[in-house]
Amino acid sequence: MKLLEYEGKDVFAQYDIPMLKRLGLLRLGDSPGGLKLEGQGPWIVKAQVLAGGRGKAGGVKLGRTASETRELAGKMLGMQLVTHQTHGKALSVEEVLVEEACLIDREIYISVVLDRKEAAPMIIASAEGGVSIEELARTHPEKILKVPVDVETGLLEFQARQLAFDLNIPQKNFREFTAFARQLARVFIEQDASLVEVNPLVVTKDGRLLAIDSKIVTDDNALFRHKDQAAKPDHEATEIEKEAKEIGINYIGLDGNIGCMVNGAGLAMATLDTVKLAGGDAANFLDVGGGANVDQITRAFQIILKDPKVKAVLVNIFGGIMKCDNIASGVVEASKKVKINVPLIVRLEGTNVKEGKEILARSGLKLEQADSLWEAAQKAVAAIK
Ligand code: GDP
Ligand code: MN
């Protein structure tokens, strides 16, 4: 799950990571007039969306006076933001964070990622922060520092000191930096993150070291260990995805128009590939889960058909532990409960496949059967055209 900047900063606060003072968080419908702006200003106004590159896209603004800050915050709320990371789509800004601003002397890049080759968390850092790290990796790979972290011990003091030297951290901020780097590694490990990024970490003109931005991605498979996080909304999930999650179906919405109902994640992936190969585009990834019983199949149909883009449904089920005749009965029962008004293509394979196919054929349901996945995919593509 991706956390918004302010949610990531809430986590950072638990680890004493130094940050700018938060003055307010506005939600859609809030009046910027209610913002309590302390201090002399300036203030920084930031769109809370799940994409970087907000600065260049108008999602990070500096307000010099209190009235300007309120005006900026009011305009930002509800705006549509397109950044170089949103793939041409606009994200609507539903929350705006307001902080005390600072004067920046230096920007540093630092993150913790999972390095699969080392099978360990890895600190990635560069003295050139604020810029896109992907760009820097291409043009100046030698400017990127990497420090592996042992999950048992965390980042060790000597490693943090070495990193501080390599990043040319000012003497004054040296201890602050080593403490910060070690805490950042702890956030990664303890929060079961797959990414923790601070871009930029800054040294201010008045000599403070501050995490200006936060990006945290946590591993959904570890959500059961983080009750507080699990209770939070998943900002990326669509309404259909949230509903599917509640009833225990693995569903991810996609851009195409062929709804796919499959048992098993691997088979579901293969189905998406095959649909693509046949010239079509899947509307979703859907794994009905282990026990594909009538109930799950009914619910899966309901979920798939909620997406108005769906123009045909392809059912691809392998009867392994579940037998094909039971699955076929499940499809027949489900179709009595859910009105399926798009072409339905069913491919069954596995135990009792003959009986299963007979049940479908005798059911009087308007559907097409296929013997192979390739045939099913082609029939689905043809049904749409
Ligand atoms: P991003 O563009 O989505 O990564 O958003 P950031 O939070 O990283 O902000 C973008 C840029 O705005 C930063 O790299 C800084 O240069 C600038 N910025 C953010 N906060 C402040 C601030 O308090 N003072 C100043 N002077 N610049 C800031
Ligand atoms: Mn940033």
Coordinates of C-alpha atoms and ligand atoms in Angstrom, one line a residue:
M1 CA 0.0 0.0 0.0
K2 CA 1.3 3.4 -0.9
L3 CA 1.1 6.1 1.8
L4 CA 0.4 9.7 1.1
E5 CA 3.2 12.2 2.1
Y6 CA 1.5 13.2 5.3
E7 CA 0.7 9.6 6.3
G8 CA 4.4 8.7 5.7
K9 CA 5.4 11.7 7.8
D10 CA 3.0 10.5 10.6
V11 CA 5.1 7.3 10.6
F12 CA 8.4 9.2 10.5
A13 CA 7.2 11.2 13.5
Q14 CA 7.1 8.0 15.6
Y15 CA 10.8 7.5 14.8
D16 CA 11.8 11.1 15.7
I17 CA 12.8 11.9 12.1
P18 CA 13.2 15.7 11.9
M19 CA 10.6 17.4 9.7
L20 CA 9.0 20.8 9.1
K21 CA 6.3 21.7 11.5
R22 CA 2.8 20.7 10.3
L23 CA 0.3 23.5 10.5
G24 CA -2.7 21.9 8.9
L25 CA -4.2 19.3 6.7
L26 CA -7.2 20.4 4.6
R27 CA -9.7 17.9 3.2
L28 CA -12.2 18.5 0.4
G29 CA -14.9 20.7 1.8
D30 CA -12.7 22.3 4.5
S31 CA -12.3 26.0 4.4
P32 CA -8.7 27.3 4.1
G33 CA -9.9 30.2 6.4
G34 CA -9.7 27.7 9.3
L35 CA -5.9 27.2 8.8
K36 CA -4.0 28.3 11.9
L37 CA -0.8 29.7 10.4
E38 CA 1.8 30.2 13.1
G39 CA 5.1 32.0 12.7
Q40 CA 6.2 34.6 10.2
G41 CA 5.9 32.5 7.1
P42 CA 6.6 31.6 4.4
W43 CA 4.5 28.5 4.3
I44 CA 4.5 25.5 2.0
V45 CA 1.3 24.1 0.5
K46 CA 1.4 20.6 -0.8
A47 CA -1.0 18.5 -2.8
Q48 CA -1.4 15.0 -1.2
V49 CA -1.5 12.6 -4.2
L50 CA 0.2 9.3 -4.8
A51 CA 2.7 10.6 -7.3
G52 CA 6.0 12.4 -7.2
G53 CA 7.0 15.3 -9.4
R54 CA 4.4 17.5 -7.7
G55 CA 6.8 20.4 -7.4
K56 CA 7.2 20.8 -11.2
A57 CA 3.5 20.2 -11.8
G58 CA 2.2 22.9 -9.5
G59 CA 1.4 20.7 -6.5
V60 CA 3.9 22.3 -4.2
K61 CA 3.6 26.0 -3.7
L62 CA 5.2 28.6 -1.4
G63 CA 2.9 31.1 0.3
R64 CA 4.7 34.3 1.4
T65 CA 1.8 35.8 3.4
A66 CA -1.0 34.1 5.4
S67 CA -3.6 35.2 2.9
E68 CA -1.6 34.0 -0.1
T69 CA -1.1 30.7 1.6
R70 CA -4.8 30.3 2.3
E71 CA -5.6 31.2 -1.3
L72 CA -3.1 28.7 -2.7
A73 CA -4.4 25.9 -0.4
G74 CA -8.0 26.7 -1.4
K75 CA -7.1 26.6 -5.1
M76 CA -5.1 23.4 -4.7
L77 CA -8.0 21.5 -3.0
G78 CA -10.0 19.7 -5.7
M79 CA -7.6 20.5 -8.5
Q80 CA -6.6 17.9 -11.1
L81 CA -2.9 17.3 -11.0
V82 CA -0.9 15.7 -13.8
T83 CA 2.8 15.0 -13.0
H84 CA 5.4 13.2 -15.0
Q85 CA 4.7 10.1 -12.8
T86 CA 0.9 10.0 -13.4
H87 CA 1.1 8.5 -16.9
G88 CA -1.0 11.2 -18.5
K89 CA -3.8 10.7 -16.0
A90 CA -5.0 13.5 -13.7
L91 CA -5.2 12.8 -10.0
S92 CA -7.7 14.8 -8.0
V93 CA -6.3 16.5 -5.0
E94 CA -8.5 15.6 -2.0
E95 CA -6.1 16.6 0.7
V96 CA -3.6 19.5 1.1
L97 CA -0.8 19.6 3.6
V98 CA 0.4 23.0 4.9
E99 CA 3.7 23.2 6.7
E100 CA 6.1 25.9 7.9
A101 CA 8.6 26.5 5.0
C102 CA 12.3 26.5 5.2
L103 CA 15.2 28.0 3.2
I104 CA 17.1 25.2 1.5
D105 CA 20.9 25.1 1.3
R106 CA 21.4 21.6 0.0
E107 CA 19.1 18.7 -1.2
I108 CA 20.1 15.1 -0.7
Y109 CA 18.4 12.0 -2.0
I110 CA 18.0 9.0 0.3
S111 CA 15.9 5.9 0.3
V112 CA 15.7 2.3 1.4
V113 CA 14.6 -0.3 -1.0
L114 CA 14.6 -4.1 -1.1
D115 CA 17.6 -5.4 -3.0
R116 CA 16.7 -8.8 -4.4
K117 CA 20.2 -9.7 -5.4
E118 CA 21.6 -9.0 -1.9
A119 CA 18.4 -10.3 -0.3
A120 CA 18.6 -7.3 2.0
P121 CA 17.3 -3.8 2.4
M122 CA 19.6 -1.3 0.6
I123 CA 20.1 2.3 1.3
I124 CA 20.4 4.3 -1.9
A125 CA 21.7 7.8 -1.5
S126 CA 23.0 10.7 -3.5
A127 CA 24.4 14.1 -2.7
E128 CA 22.4 15.3 -5.6
G129 CA 18.8 15.3 -4.3
G130 CA 15.7 17.0 -5.5
V131 CA 16.3 15.5 -9.0
S132 CA 14.9 12.4 -10.4
I133 CA 17.0 9.5 -9.1
E134 CA 16.1 7.4 -12.2
E135 CA 17.6 10.2 -14.4
L136 CA 20.7 10.4 -12.2
A137 CA 21.1 6.6 -12.3
R138 CA 21.3 6.8 -16.1
T139 CA 23.5 9.8 -16.5
H140 CA 25.8 9.6 -13.4
P141 CA 25.6 6.1 -11.9
E142 CA 28.8 6.8 -10.0
K143 CA 27.0 9.5 -8.0
I144 CA 24.7 6.9 -6.4
L145 CA 25.8 5.4 -3.1
K146 CA 24.5 2.0 -1.9
V147 CA 24.7 0.6 1.6
P148 CA 23.3 -2.8 2.4
V149 CA 21.4 -3.2 5.7
D150 CA 21.4 -6.3 7.9
V151 CA 17.8 -6.8 9.0
E152 CA 18.9 -8.2 12.4
T153 CA 21.2 -5.3 13.4
G154 CA 19.8 -2.5 11.3
L155 CA 22.1 0.1 9.8
L156 CA 25.3 0.1 11.9
E157 CA 26.8 3.3 13.3
F158 CA 30.0 2.9 11.2
Q159 CA 27.9 2.4 8.0
A160 CA 25.9 5.5 8.8
R161 CA 29.1 7.5 9.4
Q162 CA 30.7 6.3 6.2
L163 CA 27.5 7.4 4.4
A164 CA 27.7 10.8 6.0
F165 CA 31.3 11.2 4.9
D166 CA 30.4 10.1 1.3
L167 CA 27.5 12.5 1.1
N168 CA 29.6 15.3 2.5
I169 CA 27.2 16.1 5.3
P170 CA 28.3 19.2 7.2
Q171 CA 30.2 18.6 10.5
K172 CA 27.4 20.3 12.4
N173 CA 24.7 17.9 11.1
F174 CA 26.9 14.7 11.3
R175 CA 25.3 13.1 14.3
E176 CA 21.8 14.2 13.3
F177 CA 22.4 12.5 9.9
T178 CA 23.7 9.2 11.3
A179 CA 20.7 9.0 13.7
F180 CA 18.4 9.9 10.8
A181 CA 19.8 7.2 8.5
R182 CA 19.6 4.5 11.1
Q183 CA 16.0 5.4 11.9
L184 CA 15.1 5.4 8.3
A185 CA 16.4 1.8 8.0
R186 CA 14.3 1.0 11.1
V187 CA 11.2 2.4 9.5
F188 CA 11.8 0.2 6.5
I189 CA 12.3 -3.0 8.6
E190 CA 9.7 -2.5 11.3
Q191 CA 7.0 -1.2 9.0
D192 CA 7.5 -4.0 6.5
A193 CA 8.0 -1.5 3.8
S194 CA 9.1 -2.2 0.2
L195 CA 10.2 1.4 -0.2
V196 CA 11.0 4.3 2.1
E197 CA 12.2 7.4 0.3
V198 CA 13.1 10.9 1.4
N199 CA 13.6 13.2 -1.6
P200 CA 14.8 15.6 -0.7
L201 CA 16.5 15.4 2.7
V202 CA 17.7 19.0 3.1
V203 CA 20.2 21.0 5.0
T204 CA 18.6 24.4 5.6
K205 CA 20.3 27.7 5.5
D206 CA 19.9 27.9 9.2
G207 CA 21.7 24.6 9.6
R208 CA 18.9 22.1 10.2
L209 CA 18.7 18.7 8.7
L210 CA 15.0 18.0 7.6
A211 CA 13.1 15.3 5.7
I212 CA 11.0 17.5 3.3
D213 CA 9.1 14.8 1.6
S214 CA 8.1 11.2 2.4
K215 CA 7.3 8.2 0.3
I216 CA 6.5 4.9 1.9
V217 CA 5.2 1.8 0.2
T218 CA 4.3 -1.0 2.6
D219 CA 3.9 -4.7 1.8
D220 CA 0.2 -5.7 1.9
N221 CA 1.1 -9.2 2.9
A222 CA 2.3 -7.9 6.2
L223 CA -0.8 -5.7 6.9
F224 CA -1.9 -8.2 9.6
R225 CA 1.1 -7.1 11.6
H226 CA 0.1 -3.4 11.4
K227 CA -3.5 -3.0 12.6
D228 CA -3.2 0.8 12.5
Q229 CA -2.2 0.8 8.8
A230 CA -4.7 -1.9 7.9
A231 CA -7.5 0.3 9.2
K232 CA -6.5 3.1 6.8
P233 CA -8.0 3.6 3.4
D234 CA -6.0 2.3 0.4
H235 CA -5.9 5.5 -1.7
E236 CA -5.0 3.5 -4.9
A237 CA -7.9 1.0 -4.7
T238 CA -11.0 1.6 -6.8
E239 CA -14.4 1.0 -5.3
I240 CA -14.7 -2.4 -7.0
E241 CA -11.3 -3.4 -5.7
K242 CA -12.2 -2.4 -2.2
E243 CA -15.4 -4.5 -2.4
A244 CA -13.5 -7.5 -3.8
K245 CA -11.0 -7.3 -1.0
E246 CA -13.8 -7.3 1.6
I247 CA -15.2 -10.6 0.2
G248 CA -11.8 -12.2 -0.2
I249 CA -11.4 -12.1 -4.0
N250 CA -8.1 -11.0 -5.5
Y251 CA -9.2 -8.4 -8.0
I252 CA -7.3 -5.7 -9.8
G253 CA -9.0 -3.5 -12.4
L254 CA -7.3 -3.0 -15.7
D255 CA -8.0 -0.9 -18.8
G256 CA -9.4 -3.5 -21.3
N257 CA -13.0 -4.8 -21.9
I258 CA -12.7 -8.6 -21.4
G259 CA -13.7 -9.6 -17.8
C260 CA -11.7 -12.6 -16.7
M261 CA -12.6 -15.1 -14.0
V262 CA -9.8 -17.5 -13.2
N263 CA -8.8 -19.7 -10.3
G264 CA -5.2 -19.3 -9.2
A265 CA -3.0 -16.2 -9.6
G266 CA -0.6 -17.9 -12.0
L267 CA -3.4 -19.1 -14.3
A268 CA -4.9 -15.6 -14.1
M269 CA -1.6 -14.0 -15.3
A270 CA -1.4 -16.6 -18.1
T271 CA -5.0 -15.8 -19.1
L272 CA -4.2 -12.0 -19.3
D273 CA -1.2 -12.8 -21.5
T274 CA -3.2 -15.1 -23.7
V275 CA -6.0 -12.6 -24.1
K276 CA -3.4 -10.0 -25.1
L277 CA -1.8 -12.4 -27.6
A278 CA -5.2 -13.0 -29.2
G279 CA -5.6 -9.3 -29.8
G280 CA -7.7 -8.3 -26.8
D281 CA -7.3 -6.5 -23.5
A282 CA -8.4 -7.8 -20.1
A283 CA -10.6 -5.6 -18.0
N284 CA -9.3 -7.2 -14.8
F285 CA -7.1 -9.7 -13.0
L286 CA -9.4 -11.9 -10.9
D287 CA -8.4 -14.9 -8.9
V288 CA -11.5 -16.5 -7.3
G289 CA -9.4 -18.2 -4.7
G290 CA -9.0 -21.8 -3.6
G291 CA -12.5 -23.0 -3.1
A292 CA -14.3 -21.8 -6.2
N293 CA -17.7 -22.6 -4.9
V294 CA -21.1 -21.3 -6.0
D295 CA -20.9 -18.4 -3.6
Q296 CA -17.4 -17.3 -4.7
I297 CA -18.3 -17.7 -8.4
T298 CA -21.5 -15.7 -7.9
R299 CA -19.6 -12.9 -6.2
A300 CA -16.8 -13.0 -8.8
F301 CA -19.4 -12.5 -11.6
Q302 CA -21.0 -9.6 -9.6
I303 CA -17.6 -8.0 -9.2
I304 CA -16.6 -8.4 -12.8
L305 CA -19.9 -7.0 -14.1
K306 CA -19.7 -3.9 -11.9
D307 CA -17.1 -2.6 -14.3
P308 CA -19.0 -0.9 -17.2
K309 CA -16.1 -1.4 -19.5
V310 CA -16.7 -5.2 -19.6
K311 CA -18.1 -6.4 -22.9
A312 CA -17.5 -10.1 -22.6
V313 CA -16.6 -12.5 -19.7
L314 CA -14.0 -15.2 -20.0
V315 CA -14.1 -17.9 -17.4
N316 CA -10.9 -20.0 -17.3
I317 CA -11.0 -22.6 -14.5
F318 CA -8.8 -25.5 -13.9
G319 CA -10.4 -28.2 -11.8
G320 CA -7.7 -29.5 -9.6
I321 CA -8.8 -29.9 -6.0
M322 CA -12.2 -28.6 -7.2
K323 CA -13.8 -30.8 -9.8
C324 CA -15.0 -29.4 -13.1
D325 CA -18.6 -30.7 -12.6
N326 CA -18.9 -28.8 -9.4
I327 CA -17.5 -25.7 -11.0
A328 CA -19.9 -26.0 -13.9
S329 CA -22.8 -26.3 -11.5
G330 CA -21.4 -23.2 -9.7
V331 CA -21.4 -21.3 -13.0
V332 CA -25.0 -22.3 -13.7
E333 CA -26.2 -21.5 -10.2
A334 CA -24.3 -18.1 -10.3
S335 CA -25.8 -17.2 -13.6
K336 CA -29.3 -17.6 -12.2
K337 CA -28.4 -15.1 -9.5
V338 CA -26.5 -12.6 -11.6
K339 CA -27.8 -11.3 -14.9
I340 CA -25.0 -11.7 -17.3
N341 CA -25.9 -9.7 -20.4
V342 CA -22.6 -9.9 -22.2
P343 CA -21.2 -12.9 -24.1
L344 CA -19.8 -15.6 -21.8
I345 CA -17.0 -17.9 -22.8
V346 CA -16.1 -20.8 -20.5
R347 CA -13.0 -22.9 -20.6
L348 CA -12.9 -25.8 -18.1
E349 CA -10.0 -28.2 -17.8
G350 CA -9.0 -30.9 -15.3
T351 CA -10.8 -33.5 -13.2
N352 CA -14.3 -34.5 -14.5
V353 CA -14.0 -32.0 -17.4
K354 CA -16.4 -34.2 -19.5
E355 CA -19.1 -34.1 -16.9
G356 CA -18.6 -30.4 -16.4
K357 CA -18.9 -29.5 -20.0
E358 CA -22.1 -31.6 -20.2
I359 CA -23.6 -29.7 -17.3
L360 CA -22.9 -26.4 -19.1
A361 CA -24.2 -27.6 -22.4
R362 CA -27.5 -28.9 -20.9
S363 CA -28.0 -25.8 -18.8
G364 CA -29.6 -23.8 -21.6
L365 CA -27.3 -20.9 -20.7
K366 CA -26.2 -18.7 -23.5
L367 CA -22.5 -19.3 -23.4
E368 CA -19.7 -20.6 -25.6
Q369 CA -17.4 -23.3 -24.5
A370 CA -13.7 -23.7 -25.4
D371 CA -11.4 -26.6 -25.1
S372 CA -8.2 -24.6 -24.8
L373 CA -7.2 -21.3 -23.3
W374 CA -6.1 -20.1 -26.7
E375 CA -9.5 -21.0 -28.2
A376 CA -11.3 -19.3 -25.3
A377 CA -9.2 -16.1 -25.7
Q378 CA -9.9 -16.0 -29.5
K379 CA -13.6 -16.5 -28.9
A380 CA -13.7 -13.7 -26.3
V381 CA -11.9 -11.3 -28.7
A382 CA -14.3 -12.3 -31.5
A383 CA -17.3 -11.8 -29.3
I384 CA -16.4 -8.2 -28.7
K385 CA -15.9 -7.4 -32.4
Ligands
GDP1 P1 7.7 16.2 -5.2 O1 8.0 17.1 -6.3 O2 6.3 15.5 -5.4 O3 8.7 15.2 -4.9 O4 7.5 17.1 -3.9 P2 8.5 17.6 -2.7 O5 7.9 17.5 -1.4 O6 9.8 16.8 -2.9 O7 8.8 19.1 -3.1 C1 9.3 19.5 -4.4 C2 10.4 20.5 -4.2 O8 9.8 21.7 -3.5 C3 11.5 20.1 -3.2 O9 12.5 19.4 -3.9 C4 12.0 21.4 -2.8 O10 12.9 22.0 -3.7 C5 10.8 22.3 -2.8 N1 10.3 22.5 -1.4 C6 9.5 21.7 -0.7 N2 9.4 22.2 0.6 C7 10.1 23.4 0.6 C8 10.3 24.4 1.6 O11 9.8 24.3 2.7 N3 11.1 25.4 1.2 C9 11.6 25.5 0.0 N4 12.4 26.6 -0.2 N5 11.4 24.6 -0.9 C10 10.7 23.6 -0.7
MN2 MN 10.0 14.8 -3.4

